[in-house]
XYZ file of C-alpha atoms in Angstrom:
782
model
C -16.791 -15.232 19.718
C -18.891 -15.119 22.863
C -18.023 -15.070 26.684
C -16.049 -18.064 27.573
C -18.277 -19.556 30.480
C -20.456 -22.365 29.687
C -23.168 -24.516 31.368
C -23.490 -21.985 34.215
C -27.231 -21.098 33.926
C -28.818 -18.152 32.063
C -26.940 -14.845 32.482
C -29.364 -12.181 33.603
C -29.193 -8.360 33.512
C -29.477 -8.238 37.291
C -26.177 -6.498 38.328
C -22.521 -7.183 37.476
C -21.896 -8.878 40.797
C -24.508 -11.493 40.451
C -23.631 -12.020 36.704
C -19.987 -12.773 37.488
C -20.870 -15.316 40.174
C -23.219 -17.078 38.075
C -20.500 -17.140 35.162
C -18.053 -18.608 37.699
C -20.426 -21.376 38.718
C -20.100 -23.189 35.355
C -16.733 -21.879 34.337
C -14.951 -23.998 31.703
C -11.188 -23.047 31.885
C -10.477 -25.573 29.034
C -12.795 -23.618 26.732
C -11.210 -20.399 27.503
C -7.814 -22.125 26.854
C -9.215 -23.414 23.660
C -10.083 -19.846 22.563
C -6.386 -19.063 23.036
C -5.398 -21.836 20.666
C -7.856 -20.558 18.060
C -6.521 -16.900 18.255
C -3.072 -17.855 18.268
C -3.464 -20.010 15.128
C -5.165 -17.183 13.308
C -2.730 -14.375 14.306
C 0.190 -16.679 13.314
C -1.352 -17.408 10.064
C -1.785 -13.665 9.198
C 1.641 -12.987 10.507
C 3.058 -15.318 7.936
C 4.449 -17.949 10.161
C 4.977 -20.363 7.450
C 4.644 -23.635 9.098
C 1.224 -22.688 10.401
C -0.159 -22.264 6.856
C -3.593 -23.623 7.943
C -3.939 -21.329 10.896
C -7.003 -19.816 9.441
C -8.934 -22.762 10.863
C -8.850 -20.996 14.207
C -11.971 -19.219 13.003
C -13.816 -22.532 12.703
C -12.869 -23.348 16.340
C -14.396 -19.978 17.332
C -17.649 -21.052 15.480
C -17.773 -24.239 17.316
C -17.237 -22.636 20.824
C -19.810 -19.945 20.066
C -22.550 -22.237 19.070
C -21.932 -24.275 22.132
C -21.900 -21.390 24.563
C -24.985 -19.565 23.113
C -26.990 -22.624 22.647
C -26.364 -23.771 26.239
C -27.134 -20.140 27.512
C -30.499 -19.992 25.396
C -31.502 -23.508 26.141
C -31.264 -23.125 30.052
C -33.374 -20.075 29.840
C -35.860 -21.684 27.680
C -36.181 -24.785 29.956
C -36.328 -22.775 33.306
C -38.835 -20.093 32.117
C -40.639 -21.485 28.954
C -39.177 -18.517 26.786
C -36.279 -16.388 25.912
C -35.890 -12.921 26.715
C -34.862 -11.699 23.288
C -34.161 -8.282 24.563
C -31.927 -9.404 27.292
C -30.021 -11.667 24.871
C -29.454 -9.148 22.306
C -28.513 -6.535 25.043
C -25.824 -8.852 26.184
C -24.483 -9.491 22.839
C -24.562 -5.600 22.061
C -22.374 -4.922 25.266
C -20.154 -7.915 24.653
C -19.236 -7.356 20.976
C -20.002 -3.857 19.747
C -17.762 -1.629 21.912
C -14.493 -3.143 20.928
C -15.579 -3.891 17.400
C -16.586 -0.350 16.594
C -13.480 1.086 18.310
C -11.164 -1.003 16.149
C -13.331 -0.278 13.058
C -13.187 3.376 13.537
C -9.389 3.510 14.285
C -8.830 1.207 11.329
C -10.749 3.519 8.906
C -8.949 6.630 10.177
C -5.613 5.019 9.979
C -6.411 3.687 6.356
C -7.253 7.282 5.229
C -3.919 8.380 6.570
C -1.695 5.554 5.368
C -3.311 3.956 2.373
C -3.379 5.151 -1.257
C -6.562 7.202 -1.820
C -8.015 4.682 -4.237
C -7.907 2.038 -1.659
C -9.421 4.046 1.020
C -12.432 4.347 -1.146
C -12.932 0.534 -0.855
C -12.066 0.418 2.802
C -14.667 2.789 3.882
C -17.321 0.915 1.971
C -16.134 -2.187 3.675
C -16.390 -0.420 7.005
C -19.858 0.458 6.430
C -20.833 -3.114 5.563
C -18.944 -4.476 8.766
C -20.490 -1.807 11.011
C -23.842 -3.337 9.972
C -22.544 -6.891 10.110
C -22.962 -7.687 6.524
C -19.392 -7.396 5.651
C -19.211 -11.151 4.923
C -21.665 -10.901 1.968
C -19.932 -7.864 0.633
C -16.660 -9.853 0.489
C -18.652 -12.843 -1.085
C -20.061 -10.579 -3.723
C -16.716 -9.246 -4.558
C -15.596 -12.867 -4.957
C -12.822 -12.135 -2.470
C -10.204 -15.102 -1.990
C -9.506 -15.013 1.737
C -6.698 -17.364 1.503
C -4.869 -15.490 -1.538
C -2.133 -12.899 -0.776
C -2.960 -9.462 -2.056
C -1.327 -6.226 -1.731
C -4.646 -4.511 -1.738
C -6.385 -6.718 0.921
C -8.949 -4.915 2.990
C -7.685 -4.241 6.703
C -11.393 -5.197 7.706
C -11.575 -8.495 5.886
C -11.415 -10.345 9.154
C -14.836 -8.889 10.170
C -16.298 -11.403 7.821
C -16.540 -13.768 10.800
C -18.073 -11.370 13.048
C -20.820 -10.933 10.536
C -21.519 -14.716 10.304
C -21.603 -14.741 14.101
C -23.929 -11.802 14.558
C -26.299 -13.252 11.822
C -26.363 -16.494 13.824
C -27.124 -14.602 16.999
C -29.969 -12.734 15.250
C -31.554 -15.983 13.911
C -30.873 -18.798 16.401
C -32.802 -17.364 19.396
C -35.703 -16.557 16.971
C -35.810 -20.056 15.884
C -35.773 -21.513 19.499
C -38.591 -19.226 20.490
C -40.633 -20.019 17.242
C -39.941 -23.724 17.787
C -41.099 -23.561 21.410
C -44.360 -21.823 20.511
C -44.974 -24.391 17.818
C -44.364 -27.103 20.217
C -46.742 -25.557 22.764
C -49.393 -25.050 20.074
C -49.231 -28.692 19.047
C -49.637 -29.832 22.689
C -52.454 -27.620 23.734
C -55.411 -29.622 25.053
C -58.492 -29.425 22.674
C -60.864 -28.167 25.633
C -61.819 -24.678 25.076
C -61.154 -23.825 28.854
C -57.634 -25.384 28.947
C -54.698 -23.287 29.147
C -51.619 -23.827 27.043
C -49.077 -26.203 28.649
C -45.867 -24.221 29.485
C -43.565 -26.728 28.076
C -40.372 -26.635 25.830
C -39.635 -29.363 23.139
C -37.508 -32.226 24.851
C -33.776 -32.027 24.199
C -34.032 -34.893 21.765
C -36.539 -33.158 19.445
C -34.528 -29.959 19.477
C -31.481 -32.139 18.862
C -32.984 -33.756 15.947
C -34.290 -30.417 14.341
C -30.786 -28.807 14.863
C -29.105 -32.074 13.419
C -31.294 -31.681 10.325
C -30.346 -28.021 9.894
C -26.650 -28.778 10.229
C -26.889 -31.683 7.609
C -28.564 -29.267 5.113
C -25.938 -26.375 5.848
C -23.051 -28.923 5.510
C -24.363 -30.300 2.220
C -24.770 -26.602 0.796
C -21.123 -25.958 2.019
C -19.725 -28.974 0.232
C -21.640 -27.960 -2.858
C -20.782 -24.369 -2.970
C -17.130 -25.109 -2.074
C -16.902 -26.812 -5.496
C -18.880 -24.210 -7.475
C -18.274 -20.908 -5.748
C -15.729 -21.074 -2.903
C -16.025 -17.230 -1.871
C -19.793 -17.823 -1.108
C -19.071 -21.081 0.763
C -16.452 -19.425 2.724
C -18.127 -16.166 3.719
C -21.966 -16.833 4.072
C -23.843 -17.992 7.111
C -25.934 -20.863 5.406
C -22.692 -22.717 4.495
C -21.001 -21.894 8.093
C -24.199 -22.508 10.082
C -23.387 -26.264 10.658
C -20.083 -25.344 12.470
C -21.965 -23.189 14.879
C -24.653 -25.886 14.898
C -22.265 -28.518 15.866
C -21.483 -26.660 18.915
C -25.291 -26.302 19.471
C -25.683 -30.086 19.222
C -22.947 -30.629 21.914
C -24.732 -27.951 24.158
C -28.142 -30.171 23.722
C -26.354 -33.242 24.293
C -24.392 -32.152 27.472
C -26.379 -34.002 29.965
C -26.125 -37.357 28.091
C -22.458 -36.773 27.137
C -21.623 -35.974 30.811
C -23.133 -39.323 32.108
C -21.747 -41.427 29.410
C -18.180 -40.047 29.476
C -18.276 -39.763 33.230
C -18.287 -43.462 33.311
C -15.128 -43.576 31.110
C -12.963 -40.559 32.043
C -10.185 -42.208 30.002
C -12.108 -42.135 26.870
C -13.060 -38.501 27.589
C -9.269 -37.535 28.122
C -8.535 -39.384 24.647
C -11.368 -37.525 23.080
C -10.139 -34.201 24.339
C -6.476 -34.630 23.434
C -7.486 -36.202 20.110
C -9.562 -33.090 19.326
C -6.782 -30.758 20.180
C -4.458 -32.830 18.132
C -6.772 -32.519 15.060
C -6.779 -28.814 15.246
C -2.935 -28.813 15.345
C -2.753 -31.081 12.391
C -5.112 -28.772 10.479
C -2.990 -25.808 11.168
C 0.210 -27.653 9.979
C -1.277 -29.538 6.962
C -3.757 -27.142 5.287
C -2.841 -24.161 3.381
C -3.867 -21.677 0.758
C -4.541 -24.420 -1.915
C -6.899 -26.363 0.421
C -10.550 -26.165 -0.749
C -12.232 -24.621 2.193
C -14.470 -24.982 3.850
C -15.623 -28.190 2.183
C -14.715 -31.440 3.982
C -11.552 -29.930 5.200
C -13.478 -27.853 7.655
C -14.555 -31.090 9.440
C -11.017 -31.465 10.952
C -11.087 -28.266 13.040
C -14.826 -28.481 13.724
C -14.795 -32.021 15.025
C -11.377 -31.510 16.752
C -13.086 -28.441 18.659
C -15.999 -30.520 19.417
C -13.900 -33.192 20.845
C -12.149 -30.903 23.148
C -15.506 -29.418 24.382
C -17.112 -32.935 24.828
C -14.152 -34.578 26.362
C -13.851 -31.518 28.875
C -17.199 -32.524 30.335
C -15.640 -35.457 32.111
C -12.098 -35.829 31.499
C -10.933 -33.932 34.596
C -7.218 -33.121 35.010
C -6.203 -35.877 32.693
C -7.818 -34.020 29.752
C -6.544 -31.016 27.873
C -7.510 -28.713 30.601
C -3.947 -29.686 31.946
C -2.650 -27.493 29.166
C -5.664 -25.245 28.185
C -6.372 -24.379 31.768
C -2.982 -22.765 32.617
C -2.850 -19.172 33.341
C -1.190 -18.125 30.117
C -3.617 -19.982 27.977
C -6.578 -18.558 29.971
C -5.143 -15.079 29.662
C -4.867 -15.495 25.681
C -8.427 -16.655 25.761
C -9.682 -13.638 27.591
C -8.168 -11.158 25.194
C -8.827 -13.121 22.160
C -11.721 -11.383 20.858
C -9.940 -8.016 21.118
C -6.704 -9.647 19.840
C -8.843 -10.887 16.659
C -10.019 -7.447 16.021
C -6.683 -5.575 16.300
C -4.197 -8.003 14.686
C -5.359 -7.826 11.167
C -5.446 -4.135 10.577
C -2.242 -3.809 12.186
C -0.558 -6.348 9.983
C -2.129 -5.056 6.783
C -1.400 -1.379 7.471
C 2.094 -1.792 8.716
C 3.694 -1.824 5.201
C 2.024 1.416 4.314
C 3.058 2.969 7.728
C 6.723 1.685 7.414
C 6.976 2.777 3.788
C 7.886 -0.647 2.376
C 7.990 -4.358 2.858
C 8.010 -5.811 6.360
C 10.408 -8.742 7.348
C 8.928 -12.012 8.528
C 10.145 -11.408 11.937
C 8.521 -7.822 11.790
C 5.204 -9.424 11.219
C 5.524 -11.624 14.332
C 6.518 -8.596 16.432
C 3.512 -6.666 15.142
C 1.184 -9.396 15.950
C 2.616 -9.572 19.503
C 2.147 -5.758 19.652
C -1.475 -6.122 18.610
C -1.822 -8.407 21.471
C -0.909 -5.603 23.921
C -3.539 -3.399 22.133
C -5.820 -6.262 22.762
C -5.121 -6.492 26.547
C -5.574 -2.847 26.923
C -8.886 -2.807 25.093
C -10.210 -5.781 27.174
C -9.235 -3.924 30.338
C -10.590 -0.520 29.393
C -13.286 -1.045 26.817
C -14.727 -4.524 26.920
C -15.078 -5.399 30.528
C -16.208 -1.851 31.750
C -18.896 -1.697 29.026
C -19.998 -5.340 29.439
C -20.473 -4.987 33.249
C -21.695 -1.457 33.529
C -24.375 -1.298 36.105
C -26.172 1.274 34.198
C -26.217 -0.911 31.071
C -26.803 -4.155 32.759
C -29.838 -3.026 34.676
C -31.620 -1.873 31.326
C -31.690 -4.071 28.278
C -33.273 -1.128 26.375
C -30.470 1.114 27.233
C -27.949 -1.590 26.251
C -29.739 -1.961 22.752
C -29.700 1.797 22.343
C -26.107 1.988 23.041
C -25.297 -0.707 20.810
C -27.212 0.818 17.916
C -25.435 4.187 18.646
C -22.158 2.337 18.417
C -22.942 0.849 15.050
C -24.206 4.072 13.682
C -21.091 5.832 14.886
C -19.089 3.320 12.715
C -21.156 4.092 9.709
C -20.902 7.857 10.229
C -17.207 7.665 10.917
C -16.752 5.706 7.601
C -18.777 8.293 5.787
C -16.715 11.008 7.179
C -13.678 9.471 6.133
C -14.959 8.949 2.634
C -15.727 12.572 2.261
C -12.352 13.480 3.568
C -10.231 11.588 0.988
C -9.252 13.735 -1.729
C -9.903 12.879 -5.319
C -6.613 12.091 -7.102
C -6.334 14.332 -10.185
C -3.387 15.438 -12.234
C -1.776 18.915 -12.557
C -1.007 18.930 -16.440
C -2.916 18.235 -19.534
C -1.451 15.685 -21.603
C -1.602 15.326 -25.306
C -4.732 13.079 -26.376
C -3.403 9.883 -27.687
C -4.183 9.008 -31.105
C -2.770 6.935 -34.166
C -2.882 9.308 -37.246
C -3.342 7.667 -40.547
C -0.537 8.240 -43.135
C -0.797 8.567 -46.858
C -0.037 4.923 -47.468
C -2.814 3.789 -45.132
C -3.801 0.352 -44.866
C -7.435 1.399 -45.489
C -6.589 2.876 -48.857
C -4.675 -0.160 -49.846
C -7.577 -2.415 -48.852
C -9.964 -0.243 -50.993
C -7.775 -0.674 -53.889
C -7.522 -4.385 -53.434
C -11.288 -4.663 -53.264
C -11.779 -2.974 -56.608
C -8.714 -4.576 -58.419
C -9.064 -7.650 -60.684
C -7.476 -10.974 -59.989
C -8.629 -12.111 -56.582
C -6.985 -15.160 -55.363
C -7.116 -15.147 -51.473
C -8.976 -17.447 -49.158
C -12.567 -17.174 -48.417
C -13.302 -13.997 -46.573
C -9.998 -12.406 -47.199
C -9.785 -8.780 -46.649
C -6.930 -8.109 -49.091
C -6.881 -10.453 -52.112
C -3.785 -9.574 -54.136
C -0.168 -9.833 -53.169
C 0.459 -6.131 -54.513
C -1.613 -4.912 -51.376
C 0.794 -6.432 -48.777
C 3.502 -3.751 -48.973
C 0.941 -1.119 -48.225
C -0.589 -3.254 -45.449
C 2.945 -3.691 -44.000
C 3.681 0.142 -44.450
C 0.530 1.163 -42.627
C 1.205 -1.255 -39.918
C 4.816 -0.034 -39.461
C 3.719 3.446 -39.503
C 1.011 2.983 -36.804
C 3.493 0.932 -34.717
C 6.075 3.567 -35.060
C 3.599 6.154 -33.601
C 2.777 3.992 -30.744
C 6.373 3.076 -29.950
C 7.347 6.834 -30.087
C 4.578 7.585 -27.735
C 5.563 4.684 -25.413
C 9.178 5.804 -25.427
C 8.221 9.360 -24.634
C 5.936 8.372 -21.712
C 9.009 6.694 -19.953
C 9.873 8.739 -17.062
C 6.660 10.796 -16.785
C 6.427 12.332 -13.429
C 3.030 13.974 -13.107
C -0.336 12.437 -13.553
C -2.291 14.033 -16.389
C -5.430 15.925 -15.608
C -7.152 14.515 -18.382
C -6.295 10.939 -17.632
C -8.602 8.590 -19.444
C -10.073 6.633 -17.633
C -9.843 8.568 -14.344
C -8.229 6.521 -11.659
C -11.539 6.252 -9.778
C -13.022 4.824 -12.871
C -10.218 2.454 -13.778
C -11.757 -0.748 -12.207
C -14.836 -0.311 -14.180
C -12.911 0.032 -17.470
C -14.064 -3.398 -18.677
C -15.358 -4.136 -22.193
C -18.915 -5.356 -22.601
C -18.205 -9.177 -22.779
C -16.598 -8.832 -19.111
C -19.746 -7.427 -17.640
C -22.819 -8.786 -19.687
C -22.267 -12.533 -18.915
C -20.102 -13.358 -21.836
C -16.994 -13.886 -19.805
C -18.206 -17.012 -17.962
C -17.492 -17.709 -14.404
C -15.153 -20.359 -12.910
C -17.840 -23.013 -12.679
C -19.891 -22.180 -15.856
C -19.675 -24.295 -19.051
C -22.504 -23.068 -21.138
C -23.176 -19.318 -21.717
C -25.270 -16.923 -23.586
C -24.977 -16.351 -27.316
C -22.542 -13.359 -27.389
C -22.796 -11.808 -30.875
C -21.307 -8.451 -31.540
C -19.999 -6.669 -34.553
C -22.054 -6.444 -37.633
C -24.717 -8.823 -36.683
C -26.419 -8.670 -40.146
C -23.272 -9.787 -41.845
C -22.845 -13.211 -43.432
C -19.009 -13.634 -42.615
C -18.128 -14.104 -39.020
C -15.202 -14.145 -36.613
C -14.596 -15.645 -33.124
C -12.800 -14.155 -30.129
C -11.857 -17.153 -27.900
C -9.963 -17.561 -24.738
C -9.818 -16.236 -21.149
C -10.215 -12.720 -19.702
C -7.279 -11.565 -21.834
C -9.206 -12.402 -25.107
C -12.084 -10.270 -23.700
C -9.623 -7.601 -23.003
C -8.942 -7.169 -26.705
C -12.645 -6.974 -27.571
C -12.695 -3.078 -28.326
C -9.930 -3.404 -30.947
C -11.481 -6.522 -32.535
C -15.014 -5.209 -32.526
C -13.587 -2.060 -34.371
C -12.263 -4.379 -37.137
C -15.358 -6.543 -37.360
C -17.573 -3.439 -37.761
C -15.258 -1.840 -40.387
C -14.928 -5.046 -42.401
C -18.543 -6.166 -41.708
C -18.144 -9.343 -39.767
C -20.332 -10.935 -37.126
C -18.081 -11.153 -33.888
C -18.716 -14.077 -31.585
C -17.268 -13.822 -28.103
C -16.464 -17.005 -26.293
C -14.510 -16.315 -23.268
C -14.149 -17.927 -19.765
C -12.338 -16.613 -16.797
C -8.891 -18.312 -16.036
C -9.472 -20.712 -18.865
C -6.824 -20.440 -21.637
C -7.459 -21.815 -25.126
C -4.767 -24.580 -24.476
C -5.666 -28.280 -24.460
C -4.024 -28.937 -21.026
C -5.297 -30.044 -17.703
C -5.421 -27.159 -15.138
C -5.754 -27.101 -11.450
C -7.966 -24.118 -10.359
C -6.826 -22.291 -7.294
C -10.302 -20.819 -6.864
C -12.143 -24.056 -7.107
C -9.492 -25.903 -5.250
C -9.518 -28.949 -7.662
C -8.930 -29.922 -11.265
C -10.637 -27.318 -13.567
C -12.884 -29.738 -15.275
C -15.503 -26.786 -16.144
C -12.652 -25.251 -18.068
C -11.921 -28.405 -20.117
C -15.605 -29.107 -20.775
C -16.155 -25.407 -21.925
C -13.169 -25.499 -24.055
C -14.176 -28.792 -25.807
C -17.760 -27.474 -26.228
C -16.656 -24.169 -27.962
C -14.238 -26.021 -30.302
C -16.855 -28.417 -31.274
C -19.226 -25.708 -32.011
C -16.825 -23.700 -34.243
C -17.682 -25.958 -37.135
C -21.391 -24.717 -37.063
C -20.151 -21.060 -37.166
C -17.704 -21.497 -40.157
C -15.765 -18.509 -39.003
C -13.267 -16.788 -41.383
C -10.927 -16.105 -38.485
C -10.473 -17.255 -34.871
C -8.479 -15.032 -32.523
C -7.118 -16.563 -29.370
C -6.243 -14.486 -26.372
C -4.391 -15.824 -23.301
C -3.192 -14.471 -19.954
C 0.552 -14.597 -19.076
C 0.056 -15.676 -15.361
C -0.449 -19.481 -15.467
C 1.995 -20.839 -13.085
C 2.696 -23.474 -10.620
C -0.640 -22.634 -8.760
C -2.399 -23.945 -11.917
C -0.228 -27.165 -12.027
C 1.341 -26.045 -15.434
C 4.429 -24.395 -16.885
C 3.303 -21.767 -19.236
C 5.090 -21.695 -22.527
C 6.497 -25.227 -21.619
C 6.555 -27.927 -24.102
C 3.155 -29.448 -22.751
C 1.581 -26.115 -22.862
C 2.785 -25.274 -26.474
C 1.426 -28.631 -27.647
C -1.815 -27.921 -26.000
C -1.938 -24.448 -27.636
C -1.153 -26.022 -31.189
C -3.865 -28.681 -30.740
C -6.355 -25.882 -30.146
C -4.987 -23.809 -33.066
C -5.407 -26.869 -35.248
C -8.892 -27.702 -34.122
C -9.655 -24.097 -35.099
C -8.018 -24.401 -38.478
C -9.887 -27.522 -39.356
C -12.894 -25.438 -39.802
C -11.197 -23.340 -42.525
C -10.464 -20.308 -40.381
C -7.421 -18.283 -40.198
C -6.108 -18.455 -36.701
C -4.370 -15.346 -34.962
C -2.831 -15.608 -31.432
C -2.511 -12.430 -29.528
C 0.796 -12.590 -27.717
C 0.731 -11.981 -23.898
C 0.991 -8.488 -22.629
C 3.639 -7.479 -20.199
C 2.055 -7.641 -16.698
C 3.150 -5.013 -14.038
C 3.838 -6.332 -10.520
C 1.399 -3.858 -8.887
C -2.255 -2.726 -9.176
C -1.542 0.308 -11.280
C -4.529 2.434 -10.431
C -3.685 1.988 -6.804
C 0.008 2.636 -7.145
C -0.714 5.822 -9.238
C -3.209 7.095 -6.592
C -0.348 6.833 -3.977
C 2.244 8.643 -6.359
C 0.245 11.133 -8.506
C 3.461 13.306 -8.672
C 5.948 10.373 -9.447
C 3.989 8.443 -12.226
C 7.526 6.727 -12.970
C 7.380 5.020 -9.678
C 4.700 2.750 -11.132
C 6.345 1.925 -14.288
C 8.040 -1.414 -14.409
C 11.044 -3.020 -16.176
C 10.788 -4.613 -19.487
C 11.972 -8.295 -19.109
C 13.697 -8.294 -22.503
C 13.362 -7.107 -26.225
C 13.949 -8.627 -29.678
C 16.946 -8.083 -31.478
C 17.842 -8.908 -35.244
C 17.750 -12.639 -36.003
C 14.646 -13.248 -33.678
C 16.835 -13.324 -30.419
C 16.350 -11.500 -27.151
C 18.330 -8.912 -25.571
C 18.200 -8.790 -21.777
C 16.613 -11.355 -19.461
C 13.490 -12.278 -21.435
C 11.456 -15.258 -20.806
C 12.463 -17.758 -23.306
C 9.062 -19.239 -23.403
C 7.809 -16.071 -25.318
C 9.987 -17.282 -28.271
C 8.935 -20.959 -27.889
C 5.270 -20.132 -27.847
C 5.505 -17.939 -30.926
C 7.480 -20.711 -32.778
C 4.827 -23.333 -31.747
C 2.200 -21.118 -33.162
C 3.872 -20.397 -36.467
C 4.584 -24.065 -36.814
C 0.999 -24.533 -37.517
C 0.811 -21.976 -40.121
C -1.278 -19.548 -37.756
C -0.294 -16.024 -36.968
C 1.215 -14.737 -33.865
C 1.011 -10.990 -32.738
C 3.901 -9.853 -30.649
C 2.627 -6.951 -28.625
C 5.271 -5.995 -26.270
C 6.570 -3.070 -28.351
C 3.058 -1.512 -27.975
C 3.604 -1.543 -24.321
C 7.320 -1.054 -23.536
C 10.326 0.898 -24.482
C 13.699 -0.726 -24.704
C 14.091 -0.896 -20.918
C 10.971 0.354 -19.249
C 7.130 -0.286 -19.721
C 5.303 2.886 -18.750
C 1.912 2.800 -17.237
C 0.542 6.119 -18.420
C 1.015 6.957 -22.196
C 0.035 10.671 -23.253
C -3.415 10.903 -21.505
C -4.249 7.099 -21.413
C -4.119 4.825 -18.529
C -2.795 1.564 -19.918
C -3.734 -0.941 -17.186
C -6.906 -1.178 -15.027
C -5.252 -3.570 -12.662
C -2.030 -5.779 -12.425
C -3.048 -7.634 -15.487
C -5.585 -6.251 -17.921
C -5.425 -3.273 -20.158
C -8.035 -0.507 -20.092
C -10.844 -0.240 -22.759
C -9.345 3.043 -23.623
C -5.859 1.560 -24.253
C -7.367 -1.283 -26.372
C -9.285 1.239 -28.357
C -6.100 3.211 -28.978
C -4.327 0.077 -30.220
C -7.317 -0.837 -32.499
C -5.585 0.373 -35.787
C -2.581 -1.913 -34.965
C -4.907 -4.832 -34.191
C -6.905 -4.186 -37.195
C -3.804 -4.097 -39.445
C -2.513 -7.432 -37.947
C -5.791 -9.036 -38.473
C -6.056 -7.746 -42.050
C -2.597 -9.074 -42.746
C -3.581 -12.388 -41.470
C -6.602 -12.564 -43.705
C -4.576 -11.498 -46.785
C -3.068 -14.233 -48.951
C 0.538 -13.310 -47.845
C -0.497 -12.522 -44.379
C 1.409 -15.038 -42.727
C 5.188 -15.081 -41.771
C 7.002 -13.260 -44.371
C 4.625 -10.377 -44.840
C 6.117 -9.238 -41.384
C 9.660 -8.999 -42.375
C 11.134 -6.002 -40.752
C 8.867 -6.171 -37.659
C 10.722 -6.805 -34.229
C 9.574 -10.506 -34.242
C 11.253 -13.769 -34.694
C 11.096 -15.445 -38.104
C 8.409 -18.135 -38.629
C 9.165 -21.564 -37.546
C 8.623 -24.597 -39.701
C-alpha cells in the first residue's frame, strides 16, 4: 500500500515541493483509481455486503500495485545512480506508513480495552504488539487463524496482516536489488589490478529473469501450502511474494510493454478492461469456501496486472475513463487510511452498541470509517509524509518511525496492565461425586473374587449379579451430577475458586491435544500415543476427532484403575464415520481424514483392543458437505463400529455434548456478575418411551438407534450437562466449557466416575441395552 504515482523517477528527500512535482511527472490516475476498487471491495466484504463475497481479493490487488510502484521507484534509482539509498527508501516508507498505522493501532487497543470482554483484550494487546512490529501476519498464521471464517472473537487488528507482508517485502526487496547489483559489478570487474569496478547494474532482462524465478518458487509454495496449511499460505510473505513480484515484473518490463502496446492501443484497452472485469468477477464469484490463495489468487493478481499494463498505452479508451474520475481518485487517495480504520470500526461496533448490528448498519459504519480515513489523510498522512523537517533528514525520519512503532508497543503493554483480572466474589462448593454404599467399585471387586466367570475377554464384571450394583452406582453418580447441574442453573456470580480460572481456560486441554496425538488437518500418520497402564497386557483405544480427545481424562482414569494400555488415535475435524467430507480449512475433499481413518481401522487388528471408544463432535454441517445424523452419516458410523467390532472389541460411542452458541470463557469475562447470561437453552430432553420433549434434534435418537443396532453401546451424556430446560456453563466451582465446543479437563475429570461406570457396564456380560433400564435414554434398537 504505497503511494499511487508510478514511473515518475526516484523520489528524493529534497523537499516537499520538488517531491510533489516529480510525483506528478509520471502520475498514473488509473492506478490511483484501481486502489479505490481494491479498498471498496475489501470494505464491502468486511461490511457483509453479501453479493461481494470475494471482496477480500482487494488485498491481492494492493499487493500487485505495491510491487509495481516500489520496483519501478527502486529500479530507476538503481539505474541512474548505480545504487539504492536504503536510508532514503526506508525513511520514505516510515513517513508514509507508520503515522496512520500507529494512530489506528493505539486507538483500536484503547477502544478494545473499553468495549471488549477482558479475556479478549488479553489477546488483542498481544496482536497489537505483533502488528506494531509488523509481524502480526506470522502471529495469525501460528494461531491457525481462518481469515475467511466468521467469528465472534475476531481480532480488530486482523487486517494488519497485509501490512506485515508489505513491510517485510519493503525490507527484503531493496536489499536483494542492492546485493544483486553488487554481485553483477563483481562479476563484470576487469581482471587488471589497476582497473576500477564498472558502475553498472544488471540489464532489465537479467533482473526480470531473476525475479521471475523467485515468483515461480513463491507461487509453487503458495499452491502447496494452500493444500496442506491454508493459514500459512494466506498470511506469510513467502507465499504472497509472487503477487508483489508480478507487479515488479511489470515495472521491469514497462519500456517493452509501452512500445509493444503503443502499437496496438486497442489491445491495451482490452487488456485493461479485461483485467478490471477479472477483479469484479473474483469479487462476485469467490467466497469463504474458496481455497485461497492457491490458483484462485491468479484472478485478482492477473486482473490487476492487466489494468496496470493496459494503462501504459490504452489512453482514454482504457479503464482510466472510469478509474481516473475524481470520485475514484479520491477513494484511492484515502485507501490506506480507510483500510486501517474500517476493520476495527466494524469489529468493535457490536460491543459498543451492545448487541448485533443489522446489515445496513455495517454499511453505514463502513461509510463512517471512510470519513475517519479522509480526516486521517488530511491531518496525519500528508502532513507527516511531506514535513520539511523530516524529508530533509532520512535519519530523523527513521528515528521518528522507530519512535512511533515503540509507542504502539508501549501503549499496548499499558493497556494490558490496565485490564482487570476477572475474578469471582464468592467461593463455590468444590464439585465432587461421592461414592455410595453400593459403589460400582465394591461390586466390581466382588465380581472379580466370585466364582463362575462367563464374560467376554477382558471383561471388568463377569457375572450377571454384578450388574444391578453397577447400575445402582451409575444411577447414584448421575443423580449427584444432575442435582449439581440443576442447582447451577440461574447462577449469578462467578465463583472466586473457578477451576480453571478464565485466564487459563483456553489452555485446559488434555495431553493428546498438545503433545501431537491430535493430528492436524493434513497429517495422516502420527506418533505412537500410549497412555494408561503401559505395562498392562490388555488395551483400549480412544478413537475419533477432537471430541474423542476431550474425553481423555475420564477414559485414562478408567484405564489406570483397570490396568489397561490406552491408545489415543485422534485427528482434528475427522469423525469416526465412513463418509466423504469437505474440509473448510483445506478447501477441498478431506482425503487426509479418509486416509487416516482407514489406516487406524486397519491397525486395530494388530492392537487387539478389549474396547474401542468413539468420540465425535456435533458440528459437522453443510460446510463439511454432510448432514450429521442423517442416513448416510449413520450408515458410515455403523461401518466404523462394525470394523472395530471385527477385532473382538466392545465398542462404545460417546454421545455428542450440547454445544453453546458462544465462547464461554469470553462470555463469562464480560458477565462475571451474571453467569446465567452465558447459560444456553437445552434443545430437548428424553421422556418415557424413548421420545423427546421439546425441540430436540431428531438425529440424536437416530444416531443412538444406529449404534445400538450394531450391538454397540451408546452413552447419552446430555443429562450430565443440562437441566430440563437450561444448560449451565458453571457448575459448583467448575467451568464446563473451554470454548464453544469442548469441555475443560476439569469437567472431564469430574465426570470420570460416570464415564468409568458406563465403560464398565459396556465391558460386563450384560452391559449392553437392558442393563441401562431406567436411565433417561431410548431403548435399544434391533
